[in-house]
Amino acid sequence: MGSLRVCFFGSGDAFGSGGRLQSCVMVQTGEVGLLIDCGATALSGMKRQGIDSSAVDAILISHLHGDHFCGLPFLIKEIQVTGARDKAMTIAGPEGLEPRVEGLLKLLFPGSEDIRSSFWPDFRVLSAGGTRQIGDFLVTAYPAAHPPETRPLSLRIDCRGTVIAYSGDTEWNDMLPEVSRGADLFICETYEYQPMAGNHINYLTLLDHRHELDCRRIVLTHLGDTMLKRCGSLEFECAQDGMVIEV
C-alpha cells in the first residue's frame, strides 16, 4: 500500500455556505496529481494552497452540476493563455461532459481563438459499472442517487492498493457500502444534518447506516449550513478548505 496526499481545495456546497469553496479534492502520489471534481472555485482553492494547473495530470468529474465541473473552463483557459503546460491532461466524467465544457468556454470567453487550438484535454467517459485506468489510478464508477439529468456517479479510486472512495452527490443508496468497502478513506458528502431537501445524504441517515460501511476513515464534505453548525461535535471528521490528509 502506497502513500497518497489528499488536499481539500473546496469542501462546501453549491452556495458557498460558511464561505467555503465548491467541491474539489486533489490526490497526489509522487509527481502525479488527480483532481476529484472541479467546482467553479477550483482554481482559487488550488492557488490558495500554492498549487497551479501544471500539477494536475487528470481530473475525475462525478456529475454534471455546476459546483462539481464548472471550474473546468477556467482551468483549461488558463492553460491555453499561459502556454506553460507541455504534457497531456485526462478528464474523465459522465457522458456529455466534453460538449458542455466546450459550450461553456465559448459562452464565457467569446471572441477568443479556436478553443482547441493550443491545448485540449483528452476527455474520457465514465459509465456506471465500468472501470478505467486513468494514469496511475484505477477508477470504478457506480450509480448514484441524484437527479438523473446530471448522470451522477460515485467513484472508487485505487492507486497501487491504496483506495479512496468518493460518494459524489447522492442520497443514501445500497451501492455506497460497495463503493467504500475496504477503502482507506471514504470522502462522503453530507449536505444536511437531517432529511430536508433530498438528493443528498444527511447525517442522521448516515449514522443509521454506519454499520454497513467497512472503511478505515470517513471524512464528510459538501457541507451545508445545518452541518456547519455542528462540526466538531459529530462522530465523523468534517473536511475544511485547505485540509490535507496523508493516506
PDB file of N, CA, C and O in Angstrom, residues 12-14 23 37 62-68 142-147 150-155 166-173 176 187-191 198-201 221-223:
ATOM      1  N   GLY A  12     -17.190  22.808   0.392  1.00  0.00           N
ATOM      2  CA  GLY A  12     -18.501  23.373   0.626  1.00  0.00           C
ATOM      3  C   GLY A  12     -19.560  22.922  -0.358  1.00  0.00           C
ATOM      4  O   GLY A  12     -19.316  22.090  -1.230  1.00  0.00           O
ATOM      5  N   ASP A  13     -20.741  23.510  -0.206  1.00  0.00           N
ATOM      6  CA  ASP A  13     -21.857  23.173  -1.073  1.00  0.00           C
ATOM      7  C   ASP A  13     -21.897  24.112  -2.277  1.00  0.00           C
ATOM      8  O   ASP A  13     -20.968  24.899  -2.505  1.00  0.00           O
ATOM      9  N   ALA A  14     -22.979  24.048  -3.035  1.00  0.00           N
ATOM     10  CA  ALA A  14     -23.084  24.873  -4.240  1.00  0.00           C
ATOM     11  C   ALA A  14     -23.211  26.354  -3.932  1.00  0.00           C
ATOM     12  O   ALA A  14     -22.951  27.195  -4.804  1.00  0.00           O
ATOM     13  N   SER A  23     -16.823  21.986  -4.457  1.00  0.00           N
ATOM     14  CA  SER A  23     -16.173  20.674  -4.405  1.00  0.00           C
ATOM     15  C   SER A  23     -14.936  20.581  -5.293  1.00  0.00           C
ATOM     16  O   SER A  23     -15.003  20.782  -6.506  1.00  0.00           O
ATOM     17  N   ASP A  37     -13.495  16.102  -8.889  1.00  0.00           N
ATOM     18  CA  ASP A  37     -14.404  17.220  -9.094  1.00  0.00           C
ATOM     19  C   ASP A  37     -13.635  18.535  -9.212  1.00  0.00           C
ATOM     20  O   ASP A  37     -12.478  18.667  -8.765  1.00  0.00           O
ATOM     21  N   SER A  62     -17.727  13.797 -11.022  1.00  0.00           N
ATOM     22  CA  SER A  62     -18.725  12.847 -10.525  1.00  0.00           C
ATOM     23  C   SER A  62     -20.095  13.030 -11.167  1.00  0.00           C
ATOM     24  O   SER A  62     -20.833  12.054 -11.320  1.00  0.00           O
ATOM     25  N   HIS A  63     -20.441  14.277 -11.538  1.00  0.00           N
ATOM     26  CA  HIS A  63     -21.746  14.503 -12.150  1.00  0.00           C
ATOM     27  C   HIS A  63     -21.812  15.915 -12.727  1.00  0.00           C
ATOM     28  O   HIS A  63     -20.915  16.735 -12.500  1.00  0.00           O
ATOM     29  N   LEU A  64     -22.868  16.178 -13.464  1.00  0.00           N
ATOM     30  CA  LEU A  64     -22.952  17.399 -14.258  1.00  0.00           C
ATOM     31  C   LEU A  64     -23.749  18.504 -13.558  1.00  0.00           C
ATOM     32  O   LEU A  64     -24.673  19.086 -14.132  1.00  0.00           O
ATOM     33  N   HIS A  65     -23.380  18.809 -12.340  1.00  0.00           N
ATOM     34  CA  HIS A  65     -23.860  20.006 -11.657  1.00  0.00           C
ATOM     35  C   HIS A  65     -22.701  21.004 -11.603  1.00  0.00           C
ATOM     36  O   HIS A  65     -21.534  20.621 -11.409  1.00  0.00           O
ATOM     37  N   GLY A  66     -23.033  22.296 -11.737  1.00  0.00           N
ATOM     38  CA  GLY A  66     -22.008  23.314 -11.898  1.00  0.00           C
ATOM     39  C   GLY A  66     -20.994  23.383 -10.779  1.00  0.00           C
ATOM     40  O   GLY A  66     -19.819  23.701 -11.014  1.00  0.00           O
ATOM     41  N   ASP A  67     -21.411  23.102  -9.543  1.00  0.00           N
ATOM     42  CA  ASP A  67     -20.466  23.181  -8.429  1.00  0.00           C
ATOM     43  C   ASP A  67     -19.519  21.992  -8.383  1.00  0.00           C
ATOM     44  O   ASP A  67     -18.691  21.888  -7.473  1.00  0.00           O
ATOM     45  N   HIS A  68     -19.610  21.127  -9.402  1.00  0.00           N
ATOM     46  CA  HIS A  68     -18.700  19.982  -9.486  1.00  0.00           C
ATOM     47  C   HIS A  68     -17.885  19.953 -10.780  1.00  0.00           C
ATOM     48  O   HIS A  68     -16.878  19.247 -10.830  1.00  0.00           O
ATOM     49  N   TYR A 142     -19.835   3.944 -10.003  1.00  0.00           N
ATOM     50  CA  TYR A 142     -21.060   3.318  -9.521  1.00  0.00           C
ATOM     51  C   TYR A 142     -22.217   4.298  -9.692  1.00  0.00           C
ATOM     52  O   TYR A 142     -22.016   5.512  -9.616  1.00  0.00           O
ATOM     53  N   PRO A 143     -23.420   3.802  -9.870  1.00  0.00           N
ATOM     54  CA  PRO A 143     -24.565   4.718  -9.970  1.00  0.00           C
ATOM     55  C   PRO A 143     -24.829   5.404  -8.637  1.00  0.00           C
ATOM     56  O   PRO A 143     -24.711   4.797  -7.571  1.00  0.00           O
ATOM     57  N   ALA A 144     -25.178   6.681  -8.702  1.00  0.00           N
ATOM     58  CA  ALA A 144     -25.522   7.447  -7.513  1.00  0.00           C
ATOM     59  C   ALA A 144     -26.980   7.893  -7.605  1.00  0.00           C
ATOM     60  O   ALA A 144     -27.581   7.873  -8.686  1.00  0.00           O
ATOM     61  N   ALA A 145     -27.549   8.292  -6.470  1.00  0.00           N
ATOM     62  CA  ALA A 145     -28.957   8.692  -6.395  1.00  0.00           C
ATOM     63  C   ALA A 145     -29.051  10.210  -6.307  1.00  0.00           C
ATOM     64  O   ALA A 145     -29.060  10.799  -5.222  1.00  0.00           O
ATOM     65  N   HIS A 146     -29.074  10.844  -7.462  1.00  0.00           N
ATOM     66  CA  HIS A 146     -29.104  12.285  -7.606  1.00  0.00           C
ATOM     67  C   HIS A 146     -29.922  12.556  -8.862  1.00  0.00           C
ATOM     68  O   HIS A 146     -30.234  11.600  -9.591  1.00  0.00           O
ATOM     69  N   PRO A 147     -30.329  13.777  -9.162  1.00  0.00           N
ATOM     70  CA  PRO A 147     -31.133  13.985 -10.375  1.00  0.00           C
ATOM     71  C   PRO A 147     -30.517  13.303 -11.592  1.00  0.00           C
ATOM     72  O   PRO A 147     -29.342  13.522 -11.910  1.00  0.00           O
ATOM     73  N   THR A 150     -28.148  14.772 -14.300  1.00  0.00           N
ATOM     74  CA  THR A 150     -26.744  15.074 -14.005  1.00  0.00           C
ATOM     75  C   THR A 150     -25.839  13.875 -14.236  1.00  0.00           C
ATOM     76  O   THR A 150     -24.630  13.994 -14.093  1.00  0.00           O
ATOM     77  N   ARG A 151     -26.429  12.713 -14.549  1.00  0.00           N
ATOM     78  CA  ARG A 151     -25.669  11.463 -14.781  1.00  0.00           C
ATOM     79  C   ARG A 151     -24.710  11.190 -13.621  1.00  0.00           C
ATOM     80  O   ARG A 151     -23.503  11.072 -13.803  1.00  0.00           O
ATOM     81  N   PRO A 152     -25.253  11.059 -12.423  1.00  0.00           N
ATOM     82  CA  PRO A 152     -24.427  11.035 -11.210  1.00  0.00           C
ATOM     83  C   PRO A 152     -23.702   9.716 -10.998  1.00  0.00           C
ATOM     84  O   PRO A 152     -24.228   8.633 -11.272  1.00  0.00           O
ATOM     85  N   LEU A 153     -22.489   9.836 -10.469  1.00  0.00           N
ATOM     86  CA  LEU A 153     -21.650   8.679 -10.194  1.00  0.00           C
ATOM     87  C   LEU A 153     -21.009   8.813  -8.813  1.00  0.00           C
ATOM     88  O   LEU A 153     -20.687   9.910  -8.365  1.00  0.00           O
ATOM     89  N   SER A 154     -20.828   7.676  -8.155  1.00  0.00           N
ATOM     90  CA  SER A 154     -19.902   7.554  -7.037  1.00  0.00           C
ATOM     91  C   SER A 154     -18.651   6.875  -7.575  1.00  0.00           C
ATOM     92  O   SER A 154     -18.724   6.079  -8.516  1.00  0.00           O
ATOM     93  N   LEU A 155     -17.499   7.168  -6.981  1.00  0.00           N
ATOM     94  CA  LEU A 155     -16.230   6.725  -7.551  1.00  0.00           C
ATOM     95  C   LEU A 155     -15.390   5.982  -6.518  1.00  0.00           C
ATOM     96  O   LEU A 155     -15.334   6.364  -5.345  1.00  0.00           O
ATOM     97  N   TYR A 166     -15.338   7.918  -3.050  1.00  0.00           N
ATOM     98  CA  TYR A 166     -15.916   9.261  -3.143  1.00  0.00           C
ATOM     99  C   TYR A 166     -17.386   9.118  -3.482  1.00  0.00           C
ATOM    100  O   TYR A 166     -17.741   8.573  -4.528  1.00  0.00           O
ATOM    101  N   SER A 167     -18.244   9.603  -2.598  1.00  0.00           N
ATOM    102  CA  SER A 167     -19.680   9.397  -2.804  1.00  0.00           C
ATOM    103  C   SER A 167     -20.225  10.201  -3.968  1.00  0.00           C
ATOM    104  O   SER A 167     -21.211   9.808  -4.598  1.00  0.00           O
ATOM    105  N   GLY A 168     -19.580  11.360  -4.299  1.00  0.00           N
ATOM    106  CA  GLY A 168     -20.250  12.318  -5.166  1.00  0.00           C
ATOM    107  C   GLY A 168     -21.503  12.815  -4.459  1.00  0.00           C
ATOM    108  O   GLY A 168     -21.707  12.575  -3.261  1.00  0.00           O
ATOM    109  N   ASP A 169     -22.349  13.523  -5.175  1.00  0.00           N
ATOM    110  CA  ASP A 169     -23.621  13.963  -4.600  1.00  0.00           C
ATOM    111  C   ASP A 169     -24.648  12.852  -4.779  1.00  0.00           C
ATOM    112  O   ASP A 169     -24.888  12.395  -5.897  1.00  0.00           O
ATOM    113  N   THR A 170     -25.255  12.433  -3.680  1.00  0.00           N
ATOM    114  CA  THR A 170     -26.176  11.305  -3.743  1.00  0.00           C
ATOM    115  C   THR A 170     -26.982  11.197  -2.458  1.00  0.00           C
ATOM    116  O   THR A 170     -26.512  11.582  -1.386  1.00  0.00           O
ATOM    117  N   GLU A 171     -28.187  10.713  -2.570  1.00  0.00           N
ATOM    118  CA  GLU A 171     -28.882  10.226  -1.389  1.00  0.00           C
ATOM    119  C   GLU A 171     -28.248   8.894  -0.976  1.00  0.00           C
ATOM    120  O   GLU A 171     -27.517   8.264  -1.756  1.00  0.00           O
ATOM    121  N   TRP A 172     -28.548   8.476   0.261  1.00  0.00           N
ATOM    122  CA  TRP A 172     -28.068   7.154   0.663  1.00  0.00           C
ATOM    123  C   TRP A 172     -28.639   6.113  -0.299  1.00  0.00           C
ATOM    124  O   TRP A 172     -29.814   6.170  -0.671  1.00  0.00           O
ATOM    125  N   ASN A 173     -27.814   5.153  -0.714  1.00  0.00           N
ATOM    126  CA  ASN A 173     -28.273   4.075  -1.581  1.00  0.00           C
ATOM    127  C   ASN A 173     -27.445   2.830  -1.316  1.00  0.00           C
ATOM    128  O   ASN A 173     -26.382   2.888  -0.673  1.00  0.00           O
ATOM    129  N   LEU A 176     -23.406   2.389  -1.858  1.00  0.00           N
ATOM    130  CA  LEU A 176     -22.350   3.059  -1.102  1.00  0.00           C
ATOM    131  C   LEU A 176     -21.510   2.102  -0.252  1.00  0.00           C
ATOM    132  O   LEU A 176     -20.294   2.277  -0.155  1.00  0.00           O
ATOM    133  N   ILE A 187     -14.575   9.676   1.291  1.00  0.00           N
ATOM    134  CA  ILE A 187     -14.978  11.076   1.271  1.00  0.00           C
ATOM    135  C   ILE A 187     -16.470  11.096   0.957  1.00  0.00           C
ATOM    136  O   ILE A 187     -16.886  10.788  -0.158  1.00  0.00           O
ATOM    137  N   CYS A 188     -17.257  11.437   1.949  1.00  0.00           N
ATOM    138  CA  CYS A 188     -18.708  11.257   1.857  1.00  0.00           C
ATOM    139  C   CYS A 188     -19.420  12.595   1.982  1.00  0.00           C
ATOM    140  O   CYS A 188     -19.258  13.307   2.978  1.00  0.00           O
ATOM    141  N   GLU A 189     -20.191  12.942   0.964  1.00  0.00           N
ATOM    142  CA  GLU A 189     -20.968  14.178   1.043  1.00  0.00           C
ATOM    143  C   GLU A 189     -22.065  14.040   2.095  1.00  0.00           C
ATOM    144  O   GLU A 189     -22.709  12.999   2.219  1.00  0.00           O
ATOM    145  N   THR A 190     -22.204  15.083   2.897  1.00  0.00           N
ATOM    146  CA  THR A 190     -23.252  15.120   3.915  1.00  0.00           C
ATOM    147  C   THR A 190     -23.755  16.554   3.973  1.00  0.00           C
ATOM    148  O   THR A 190     -23.353  17.354   4.812  1.00  0.00           O
ATOM    149  N   TYR A 191     -24.636  16.862   3.053  1.00  0.00           N
ATOM    150  CA  TYR A 191     -25.066  18.243   2.854  1.00  0.00           C
ATOM    151  C   TYR A 191     -25.866  18.780   4.033  1.00  0.00           C
ATOM    152  O   TYR A 191     -25.727  19.935   4.424  1.00  0.00           O
ATOM    153  N   GLY A 198     -33.582  16.486   0.187  1.00  0.00           N
ATOM    154  CA  GLY A 198     -33.479  15.329  -0.704  1.00  0.00           C
ATOM    155  C   GLY A 198     -32.305  15.471  -1.653  1.00  0.00           C
ATOM    156  O   GLY A 198     -31.631  16.500  -1.709  1.00  0.00           O
ATOM    157  N   ASN A 199     -32.043  14.416  -2.404  1.00  0.00           N
ATOM    158  CA  ASN A 199     -30.945  14.354  -3.385  1.00  0.00           C
ATOM    159  C   ASN A 199     -29.556  14.310  -2.752  1.00  0.00           C
ATOM    160  O   ASN A 199     -28.554  14.280  -3.464  1.00  0.00           O
ATOM    161  N   HIS A 200     -29.474  14.353  -1.425  1.00  0.00           N
ATOM    162  CA  HIS A 200     -28.191  14.355  -0.727  1.00  0.00           C
ATOM    163  C   HIS A 200     -28.271  13.447   0.489  1.00  0.00           C
ATOM    164  O   HIS A 200     -29.350  13.195   1.032  1.00  0.00           O
ATOM    165  N   ILE A 201     -27.107  13.003   0.949  1.00  0.00           N
ATOM    166  CA  ILE A 201     -27.037  12.266   2.214  1.00  0.00           C
ATOM    167  C   ILE A 201     -27.189  13.258   3.367  1.00  0.00           C
ATOM    168  O   ILE A 201     -26.657  14.362   3.318  1.00  0.00           O
ATOM    169  N   THR A 221     -17.882  15.920   3.562  1.00  0.00           N
ATOM    170  CA  THR A 221     -17.665  17.099   2.736  1.00  0.00           C
ATOM    171  C   THR A 221     -18.988  17.562   2.141  1.00  0.00           C
ATOM    172  O   THR A 221     -20.038  17.007   2.452  1.00  0.00           O
ATOM    173  N   HIS A 222     -18.939  18.613   1.291  1.00  0.00           N
ATOM    174  CA  HIS A 222     -20.143  19.206   0.683  1.00  0.00           C
ATOM    175  C   HIS A 222     -21.123  19.625   1.788  1.00  0.00           C
ATOM    176  O   HIS A 222     -22.307  19.309   1.758  1.00  0.00           O
ATOM    177  N   LEU A 223     -20.608  20.371   2.744  1.00  0.00           N
ATOM    178  CA  LEU A 223     -21.338  20.666   3.968  1.00  0.00           C
ATOM    179  C   LEU A 223     -22.183  21.927   3.826  1.00  0.00           C
ATOM    180  O   LEU A 223     -21.677  22.994   3.470  1.00  0.00           O
TER     181      LEU A 223
END
